[in-house]
Short mmCIF file of C-alpha atoms in Angstrom, two decimals:
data_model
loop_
_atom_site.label_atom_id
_atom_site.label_comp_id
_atom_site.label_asym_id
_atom_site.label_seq_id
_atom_site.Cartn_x
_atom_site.Cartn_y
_atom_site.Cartn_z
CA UNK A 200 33.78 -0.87 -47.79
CA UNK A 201 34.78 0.74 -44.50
CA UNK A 202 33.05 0.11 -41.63
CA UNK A 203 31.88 2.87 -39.12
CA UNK A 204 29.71 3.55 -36.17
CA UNK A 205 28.29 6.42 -34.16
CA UNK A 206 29.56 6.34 -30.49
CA UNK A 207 27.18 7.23 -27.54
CA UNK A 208 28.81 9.95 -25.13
CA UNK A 209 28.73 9.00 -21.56
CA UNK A 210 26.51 10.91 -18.92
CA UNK A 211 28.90 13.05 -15.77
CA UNK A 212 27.93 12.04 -12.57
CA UNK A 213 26.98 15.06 -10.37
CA UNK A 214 27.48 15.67 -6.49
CA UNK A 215 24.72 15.71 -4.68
CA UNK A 216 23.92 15.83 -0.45
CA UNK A 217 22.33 12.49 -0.16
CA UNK A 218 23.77 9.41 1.68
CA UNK A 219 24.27 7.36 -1.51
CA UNK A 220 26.67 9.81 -2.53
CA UNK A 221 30.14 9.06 -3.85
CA UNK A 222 32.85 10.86 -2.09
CA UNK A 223 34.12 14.45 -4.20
CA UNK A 224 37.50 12.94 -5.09
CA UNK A 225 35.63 9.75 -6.61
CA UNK A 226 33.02 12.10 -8.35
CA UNK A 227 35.61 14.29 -9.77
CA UNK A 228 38.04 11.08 -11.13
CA UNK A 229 34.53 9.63 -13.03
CA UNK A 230 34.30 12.76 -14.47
CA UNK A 231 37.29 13.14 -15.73
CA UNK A 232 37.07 9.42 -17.29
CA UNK A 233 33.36 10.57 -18.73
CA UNK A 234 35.48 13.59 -20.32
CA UNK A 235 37.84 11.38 -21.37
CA UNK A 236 35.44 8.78 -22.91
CA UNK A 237 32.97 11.86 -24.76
CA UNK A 238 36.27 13.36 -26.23
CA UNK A 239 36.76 9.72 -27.97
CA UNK A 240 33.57 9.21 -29.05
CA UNK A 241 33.52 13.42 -30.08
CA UNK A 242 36.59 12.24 -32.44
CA UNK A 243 35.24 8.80 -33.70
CA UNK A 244 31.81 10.20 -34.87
CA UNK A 245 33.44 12.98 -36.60
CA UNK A 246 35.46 10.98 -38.48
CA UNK A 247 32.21 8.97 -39.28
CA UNK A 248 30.74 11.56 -40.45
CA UNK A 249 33.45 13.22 -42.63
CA UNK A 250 33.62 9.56 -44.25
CA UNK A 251 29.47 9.65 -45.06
CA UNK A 252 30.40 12.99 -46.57
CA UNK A 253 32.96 11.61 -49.34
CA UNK A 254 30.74 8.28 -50.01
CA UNK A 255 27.41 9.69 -50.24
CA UNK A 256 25.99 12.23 -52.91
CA UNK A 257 25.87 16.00 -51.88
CA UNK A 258 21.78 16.54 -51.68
CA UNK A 259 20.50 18.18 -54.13
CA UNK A 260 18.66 21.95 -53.18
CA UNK A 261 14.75 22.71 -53.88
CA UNK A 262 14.22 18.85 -53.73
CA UNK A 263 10.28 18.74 -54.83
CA UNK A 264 9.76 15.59 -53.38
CA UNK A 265 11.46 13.11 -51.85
CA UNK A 266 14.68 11.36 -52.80
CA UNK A 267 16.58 8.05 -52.70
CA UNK A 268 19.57 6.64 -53.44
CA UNK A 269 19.59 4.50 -56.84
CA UNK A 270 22.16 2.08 -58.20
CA UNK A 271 22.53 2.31 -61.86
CA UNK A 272 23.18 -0.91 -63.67
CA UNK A 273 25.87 -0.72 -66.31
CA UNK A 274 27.25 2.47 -65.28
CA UNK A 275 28.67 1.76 -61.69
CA UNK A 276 26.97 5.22 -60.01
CA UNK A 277 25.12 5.82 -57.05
CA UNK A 278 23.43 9.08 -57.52
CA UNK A 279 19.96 10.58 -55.81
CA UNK A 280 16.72 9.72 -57.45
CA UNK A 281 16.79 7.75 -60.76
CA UNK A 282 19.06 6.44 -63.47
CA UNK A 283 19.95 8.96 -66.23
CA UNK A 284 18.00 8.12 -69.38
CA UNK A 285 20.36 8.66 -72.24
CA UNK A 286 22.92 10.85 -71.00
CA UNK A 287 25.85 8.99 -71.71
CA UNK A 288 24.91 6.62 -74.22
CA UNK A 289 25.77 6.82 -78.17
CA UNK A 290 23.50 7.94 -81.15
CA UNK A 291 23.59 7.64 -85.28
CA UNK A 292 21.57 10.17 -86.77
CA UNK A 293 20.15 9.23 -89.94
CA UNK A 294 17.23 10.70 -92.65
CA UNK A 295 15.29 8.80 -94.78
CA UNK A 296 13.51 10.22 -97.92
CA UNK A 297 10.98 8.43 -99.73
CA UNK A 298 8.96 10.45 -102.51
CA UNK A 299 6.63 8.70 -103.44
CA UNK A 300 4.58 4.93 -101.96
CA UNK A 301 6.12 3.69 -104.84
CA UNK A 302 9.29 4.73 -104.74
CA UNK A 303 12.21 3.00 -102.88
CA UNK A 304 13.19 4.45 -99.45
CA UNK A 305 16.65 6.16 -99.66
CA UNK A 306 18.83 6.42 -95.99
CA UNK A 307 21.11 9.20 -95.82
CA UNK A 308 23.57 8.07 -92.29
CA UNK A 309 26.19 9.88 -90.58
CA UNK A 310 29.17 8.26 -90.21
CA UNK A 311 29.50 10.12 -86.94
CA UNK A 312 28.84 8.25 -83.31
CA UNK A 313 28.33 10.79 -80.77
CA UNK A 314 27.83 10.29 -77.35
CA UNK A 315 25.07 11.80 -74.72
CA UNK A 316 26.27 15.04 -73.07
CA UNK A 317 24.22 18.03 -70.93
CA UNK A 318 25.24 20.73 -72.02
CA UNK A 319 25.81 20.47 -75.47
CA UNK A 320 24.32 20.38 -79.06
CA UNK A 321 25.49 16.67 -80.28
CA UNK A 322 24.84 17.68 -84.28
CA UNK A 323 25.17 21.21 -84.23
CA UNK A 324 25.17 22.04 -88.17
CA UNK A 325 23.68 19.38 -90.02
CA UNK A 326 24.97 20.63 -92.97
CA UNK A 327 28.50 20.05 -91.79
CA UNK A 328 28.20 16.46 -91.08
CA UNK A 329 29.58 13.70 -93.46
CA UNK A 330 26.35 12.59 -95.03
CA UNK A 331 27.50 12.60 -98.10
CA UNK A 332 27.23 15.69 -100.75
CA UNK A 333 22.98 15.68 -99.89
CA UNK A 334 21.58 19.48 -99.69
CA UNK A 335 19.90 19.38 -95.50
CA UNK A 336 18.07 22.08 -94.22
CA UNK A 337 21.05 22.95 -91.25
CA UNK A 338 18.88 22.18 -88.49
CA UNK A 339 20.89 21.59 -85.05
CA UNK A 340 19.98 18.33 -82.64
CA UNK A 341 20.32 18.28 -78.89
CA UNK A 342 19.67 15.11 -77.00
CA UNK A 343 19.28 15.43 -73.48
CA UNK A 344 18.87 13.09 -70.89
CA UNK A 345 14.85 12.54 -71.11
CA UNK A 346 14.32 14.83 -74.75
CA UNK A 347 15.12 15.26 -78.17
CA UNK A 348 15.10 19.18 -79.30
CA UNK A 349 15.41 20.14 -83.06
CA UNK A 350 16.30 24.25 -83.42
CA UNK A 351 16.47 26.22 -86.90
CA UNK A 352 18.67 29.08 -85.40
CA UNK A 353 21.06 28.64 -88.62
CA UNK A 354 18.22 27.72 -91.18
CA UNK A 355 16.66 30.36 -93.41
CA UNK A 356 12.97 29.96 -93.86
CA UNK A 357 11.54 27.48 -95.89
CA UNK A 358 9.88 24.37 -96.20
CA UNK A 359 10.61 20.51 -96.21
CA UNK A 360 9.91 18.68 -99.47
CA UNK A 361 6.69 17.06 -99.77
CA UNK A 362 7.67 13.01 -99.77
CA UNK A 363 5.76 10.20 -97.98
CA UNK A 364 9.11 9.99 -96.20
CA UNK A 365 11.24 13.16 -95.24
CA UNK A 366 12.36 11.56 -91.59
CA UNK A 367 14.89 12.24 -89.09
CA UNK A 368 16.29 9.18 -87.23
CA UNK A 369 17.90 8.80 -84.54
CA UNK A 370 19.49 5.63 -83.48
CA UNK A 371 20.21 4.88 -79.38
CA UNK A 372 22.69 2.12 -78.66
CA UNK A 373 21.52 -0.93 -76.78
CA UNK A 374 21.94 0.64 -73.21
CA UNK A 375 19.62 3.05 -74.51
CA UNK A 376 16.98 0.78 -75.83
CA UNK A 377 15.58 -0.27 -72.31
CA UNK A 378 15.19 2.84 -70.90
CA UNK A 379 13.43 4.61 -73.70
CA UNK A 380 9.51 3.56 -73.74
CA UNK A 381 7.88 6.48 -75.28
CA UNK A 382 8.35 9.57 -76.86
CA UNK A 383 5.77 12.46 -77.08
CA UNK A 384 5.87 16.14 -78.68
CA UNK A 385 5.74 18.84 -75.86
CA UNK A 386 3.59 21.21 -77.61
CA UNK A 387 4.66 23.54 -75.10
CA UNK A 388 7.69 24.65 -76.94
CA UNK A 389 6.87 23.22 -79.81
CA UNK A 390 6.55 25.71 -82.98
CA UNK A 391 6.46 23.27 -85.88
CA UNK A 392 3.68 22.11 -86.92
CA UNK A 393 4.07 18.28 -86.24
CA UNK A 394 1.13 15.89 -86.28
CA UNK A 395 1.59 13.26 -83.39
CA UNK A 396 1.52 10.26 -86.14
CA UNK A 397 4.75 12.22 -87.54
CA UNK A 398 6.77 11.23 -84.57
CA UNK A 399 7.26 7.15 -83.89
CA UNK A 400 9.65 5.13 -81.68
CA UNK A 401 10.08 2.05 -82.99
CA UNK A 402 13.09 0.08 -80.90
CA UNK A 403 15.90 1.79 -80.65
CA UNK A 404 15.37 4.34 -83.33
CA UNK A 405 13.23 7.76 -82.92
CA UNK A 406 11.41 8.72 -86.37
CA UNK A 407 10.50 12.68 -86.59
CA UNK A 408 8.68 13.00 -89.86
CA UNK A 409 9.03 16.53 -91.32
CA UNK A 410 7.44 16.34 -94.85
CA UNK A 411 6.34 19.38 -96.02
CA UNK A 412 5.62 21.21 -93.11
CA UNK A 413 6.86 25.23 -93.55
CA UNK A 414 9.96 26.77 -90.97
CA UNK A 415 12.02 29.75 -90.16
CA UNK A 416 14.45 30.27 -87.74
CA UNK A 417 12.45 30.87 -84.85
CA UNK A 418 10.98 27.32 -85.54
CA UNK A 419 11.56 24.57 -82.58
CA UNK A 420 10.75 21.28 -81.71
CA UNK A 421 10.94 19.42 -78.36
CA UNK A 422 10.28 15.44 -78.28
CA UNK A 423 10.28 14.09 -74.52
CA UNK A 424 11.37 10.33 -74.20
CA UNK A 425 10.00 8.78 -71.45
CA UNK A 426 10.87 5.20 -69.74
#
């Protein structure tokens, strides 16, 4: 990494009627060197400083409180305040139906891997995904850095079949897994009516129980993930 330093200007030496004075020629040739010298170290601290300004982060605005500089392990960045959560990690989604107690617990997976982004829906239409030929309600997922938000925007009403297990699942990768510690509804936002026991993090994998609960397109849910 390069080096740098600030550089202290020097002070002029002014003329003044006492007998410790220097004579004018000598106090106008140290002046000249002081000018010299300050025009130097004008040159070296800007160049210090523009070099600051392409290493360092530009500061956020509105800060609420204050900042500092983090390292972020596995993902080589320096950036103000903490490490993204999942932005930039990968995700399965799954659902997982299971009728009855009885009854064996079938897994419907995507075979798509998508990967963290803000902005961005990463499962826009459910009901276009490869998940075989199984009827969805066409929900949309977005995953953001510290939530999980469910819209029904392209559902018409209706309501989720009744099943001990009607679950959406969403799978993190292993970068994911440490940073992910719990994961609460914001009722908030929150329109559907989701129980607290209907939502589970277990590992990696988020479970968001929807059995039988009514919707319509002005329907939304909003999970936050916290570390």
């Amino acid at each position: 990494m390069k080096s740098f330093k600030l550089v202290t200007a020097l002070p002029f030496v002014l003329a003044c009627n006492t007998i410790f004075a220097d004579t004018k020629d000598d106090i106008v040739e140290q002046n000249k060197n002081a000018i010299a010298k300050n025009t130097n170290a004008i040159a070296s601290n800007k160049e210090s400083i523009e070099y600051l300004q392409d290493v360092l982060l530009d500061i956020p605005e509105d800060i609420p409180k204050p900042l500092r500089l983090t390292y972020c392990h596995g993902m080589d960045i320096i950036q103000w305040g903490g490490c993204p959560q999942l932005l930039g990690t990968e995700i399965t989604l799954k659902v997982i139906y299971q009728p009855y107690p009885s009854s064996a617990i079938g897994t419907i997976s995507s075979i798509n891997l998508e990967t963290v982004i803000d902005p961005g829906h990463e499962f826009p239409r459910i009901n276009e995904l490869d998940i075989y030929n199984y009827s969805l309600v066409n929900v949309s997922i977005d995953v953001g850095d510290d939530y999980i938000e469910i819209g029904f925007r392209n559902a018409s009403s209706g309501r989720f079949s009744r099943a001990v297990e009607n679950t959406y699942v969403l799978e993190f990768d292993k970068m994911a897994s440490g940073k992910i510690g719990s994961a609460t509804i914001d009722r908030s936002v929150t329109t559907l009516d989701l129980s607290d026991s209907d939502v589970r993090l277990v590992d990696n994998e988020l479970f968001i129980n929807v059995e039988s609960l009514p919707f319509n397109p002005s329907s939304f849910v909003r999970i936050n993930i916290g570390q």
